[in-house]
Amino acid sequence: MSLIKTTTVLLLLAMPALGLARLPPPTPAQAQLAAEKKAQAAAQAEKDKLALVASMDALSARWRSRAASEGWKANPPVSLAAPLPALVQPNTQTSPSGQPGGVMGPAAKLAPMTSEKSGTAAPSADVKKAPSKPYQQKK
């Protein structure tokens, strides 16, 4: 093998090891600077959120004030006292749906297994009865 091929093979073999190299931990000054930047970004995000809410409220108030003169129907605004529980709860499931503890109940165990595919159930109403006719182009 030539020197160039050997070097290329060694570099290709060393690439994964280079990808696993770790950076040194940040210095206390770098960590403090990163924490300050994170706090500034959070404050700016909160400020932007409040500005967005204020502009949405102003737009809504302006639309509502014009609605009566324009003949539009305006329903009263909906206020949310607290976040909806569905938005707060984690979206994890502890057991299969309808199966308490993940165990089939006695009624489910006694139910017959039916399947269109295996022929133990009637076909659905939307199943084709016969193949479609080929398209004939008009001459």
GROMACS .gro file of C-alpha atoms in nm:
model
  139
    1MET     CA    1   0.000   0.000   0.000
    2SER     CA    2   0.121   0.346  -0.074
    3LEU     CA    3   0.175   0.610   0.191
    4ILE     CA    4  -0.126   0.816   0.075
    5LYS     CA    5  -0.362   0.518   0.090
    6THR     CA    6  -0.233   0.416   0.434
    7THR     CA    7  -0.273   0.771   0.566
    8THR     CA    8  -0.624   0.795   0.422
    9VAL     CA    9  -0.726   0.464   0.581
   10LEU     CA   10  -0.585   0.568   0.918
   11LEU     CA   11  -0.764   0.904   0.903
   12LEU     CA   12  -1.092   0.736   0.814
   13LEU     CA   13  -1.051   0.495   1.105
   14ALA     CA   14  -0.967   0.781   1.343
   15MET     CA   15  -1.271   0.996   1.244
   16PRO     CA   16  -1.519   0.828   1.484
   17ALA     CA   17  -1.274   0.863   1.773
   18LEU     CA   18  -1.233   1.233   1.696
   19GLY     CA   19  -1.611   1.272   1.705
   20LEU     CA   20  -1.622   1.131   2.057
   21ALA     CA   21  -1.371   1.383   2.192
   22ARG     CA   22  -1.507   1.592   2.479
   23LEU     CA   23  -1.480   1.963   2.526
   24PRO     CA   24  -1.332   2.083   2.852
   25PRO     CA   25  -1.586   2.195   3.112
   26PRO     CA   26  -1.663   2.567   3.103
   27THR     CA   27  -1.479   2.794   3.340
   28PRO     CA   28  -1.677   2.960   3.620
   29ALA     CA   29  -1.670   3.288   3.424
   30GLN     CA   30  -1.807   3.116   3.113
   31ALA     CA   31  -2.078   2.944   3.319
   32GLN     CA   32  -2.176   3.276   3.478
   33LEU     CA   33  -2.186   3.446   3.137
   34ALA     CA   34  -2.404   3.165   2.998
   35ALA     CA   35  -2.642   3.194   3.296
   36GLU     CA   36  -2.668   3.571   3.244
   37LYS     CA   37  -2.741   3.524   2.874
   38LYS     CA   38  -3.008   3.266   2.958
   39ALA     CA   39  -3.168   3.502   3.211
   40GLN     CA   40  -3.160   3.789   2.958
   41ALA     CA   41  -3.319   3.567   2.692
   42ALA     CA   42  -3.594   3.459   2.936
   43ALA     CA   43  -3.663   3.821   3.033
   44GLN     CA   44  -3.676   3.926   2.667
   45ALA     CA   45  -3.911   3.634   2.585
   46GLU     CA   46  -4.144   3.737   2.871
   47LYS     CA   47  -4.135   4.100   2.752
   48ASP     CA   48  -4.214   3.991   2.395
   49LYS     CA   49  -4.499   3.772   2.520
   50LEU     CA   50  -4.653   4.060   2.715
   51ALA     CA   51  -4.619   4.291   2.414
   52LEU     CA   52  -4.789   4.032   2.193
   53VAL     CA   53  -5.077   3.990   2.439
   54ALA     CA   54  -5.118   4.369   2.462
   55SER     CA   55  -5.125   4.408   2.083
   56MET     CA   56  -5.375   4.122   2.049
   57ASP     CA   57  -5.598   4.283   2.314
   58ALA     CA   58  -5.577   4.622   2.136
   59LEU     CA   59  -5.662   4.463   1.801
   60SER     CA   60  -5.954   4.275   1.955
   61ALA     CA   61  -6.084   4.591   2.125
   62ARG     CA   62  -6.060   4.786   1.799
   63TRP     CA   63  -6.246   4.513   1.608
   64ARG     CA   64  -6.516   4.491   1.875
   65SER     CA   65  -6.565   4.869   1.873
   66ARG     CA   66  -6.619   4.861   1.493
   67ALA     CA   67  -6.831   4.544   1.489
   68ALA     CA   68  -7.160   4.710   1.580
   69SER     CA   69  -7.123   4.989   1.324
   70GLU     CA   70  -7.028   4.738   1.051
   71GLY     CA   71  -7.318   4.505   1.134
   72TRP     CA   72  -7.095   4.219   1.247
   73LYS     CA   73  -7.201   3.985   1.525
   74ALA     CA   74  -6.962   4.008   1.821
   75ASN     CA   75  -6.981   3.743   2.090
   76PRO     CA   76  -6.854   3.839   2.437
   77PRO     CA   77  -6.485   3.766   2.488
   78VAL     CA   78  -6.396   3.442   2.660
   79SER     CA   79  -6.173   3.474   2.962
   80LEU     CA   80  -5.959   3.190   3.091
   81ALA     CA   81  -5.917   3.192   3.467
   82ALA     CA   82  -5.657   2.915   3.470
   83PRO     CA   83  -5.476   2.703   3.215
   84LEU     CA   84  -5.673   2.409   3.087
   85PRO     CA   85  -5.585   2.083   3.265
   86ALA     CA   86  -5.519   1.911   2.932
   87LEU     CA   87  -5.242   2.160   2.863
   88VAL     CA   88  -5.083   2.110   3.204
   89GLN     CA   89  -5.100   1.731   3.235
   90PRO     CA   90  -4.815   1.527   3.087
   91ASN     CA   91  -4.904   1.343   2.771
   92THR     CA   92  -4.797   1.001   2.896
   93GLN     CA   93  -5.020   0.701   2.933
   94THR     CA   94  -4.974   0.444   3.208
   95SER     CA   95  -5.182   0.166   3.054
   96PRO     CA   96  -5.353   0.079   2.726
   97SER     CA   97  -5.673   0.273   2.658
   98GLY     CA   98  -5.978   0.108   2.811
   99GLN     CA   99  -5.771  -0.161   2.978
  100PRO     CA  100  -5.732  -0.086   3.351
  101GLY     CA  101  -5.390  -0.202   3.456
  102GLY     CA  102  -5.324  -0.321   3.102
  103VAL     CA  103  -5.532  -0.638   3.155
  104MET     CA  104  -5.832  -0.727   2.938
  105GLY     CA  105  -6.160  -0.743   3.125
  106PRO     CA  106  -6.383  -1.054   3.126
  107ALA     CA  107  -6.617  -0.915   2.859
  108ALA     CA  108  -6.325  -0.844   2.626
  109LYS     CA  109  -6.185  -1.193   2.680
  110LEU     CA  110  -6.520  -1.354   2.588
  111ALA     CA  111  -6.579  -1.138   2.278
  112PRO     CA  112  -6.522  -1.323   1.951
  113MET     CA  113  -6.225  -1.216   1.743
  114THR     CA  114  -6.354  -1.085   1.411
  115SER     CA  115  -6.152  -0.964   1.119
  116GLU     CA  116  -6.234  -0.873   0.760
  117LYS     CA  117  -5.890  -0.990   0.656
  118SER     CA  118  -5.934  -1.340   0.794
  119GLY     CA  119  -6.295  -1.361   0.672
  120THR     CA  120  -6.455  -1.382   1.019
  121ALA     CA  121  -6.631  -1.045   0.977
  122ALA     CA  122  -6.853  -0.900   0.707
  123PRO     CA  123  -6.678  -0.658   0.470
  124SER     CA  124  -6.719  -0.287   0.536
  125ALA     CA  125  -6.971  -0.090   0.336
  126ASP     CA  126  -6.697   0.101   0.157
  127VAL     CA  127  -6.523  -0.209   0.016
  128LYS     CA  128  -6.527  -0.235  -0.365
  129LYS     CA  129  -6.747  -0.516  -0.496
  130ALA     CA  130  -6.558  -0.554  -0.824
  131PRO     CA  131  -6.249  -0.410  -0.992
  132SER     CA  132  -6.289  -0.072  -1.159
  133LYS     CA  133  -6.330  -0.068  -1.533
  134PRO     CA  134  -6.024   0.056  -1.723
  135TYR     CA  135  -6.040   0.412  -1.844
  136GLN     CA  136  -6.133   0.438  -2.212
  137GLN     CA  137  -6.017   0.755  -2.376
  138LYS     CA  138  -6.276   0.915  -2.605
  139LYS     CA  139  -6.180   0.932  -2.970
   0.00000   0.00000   0.00000
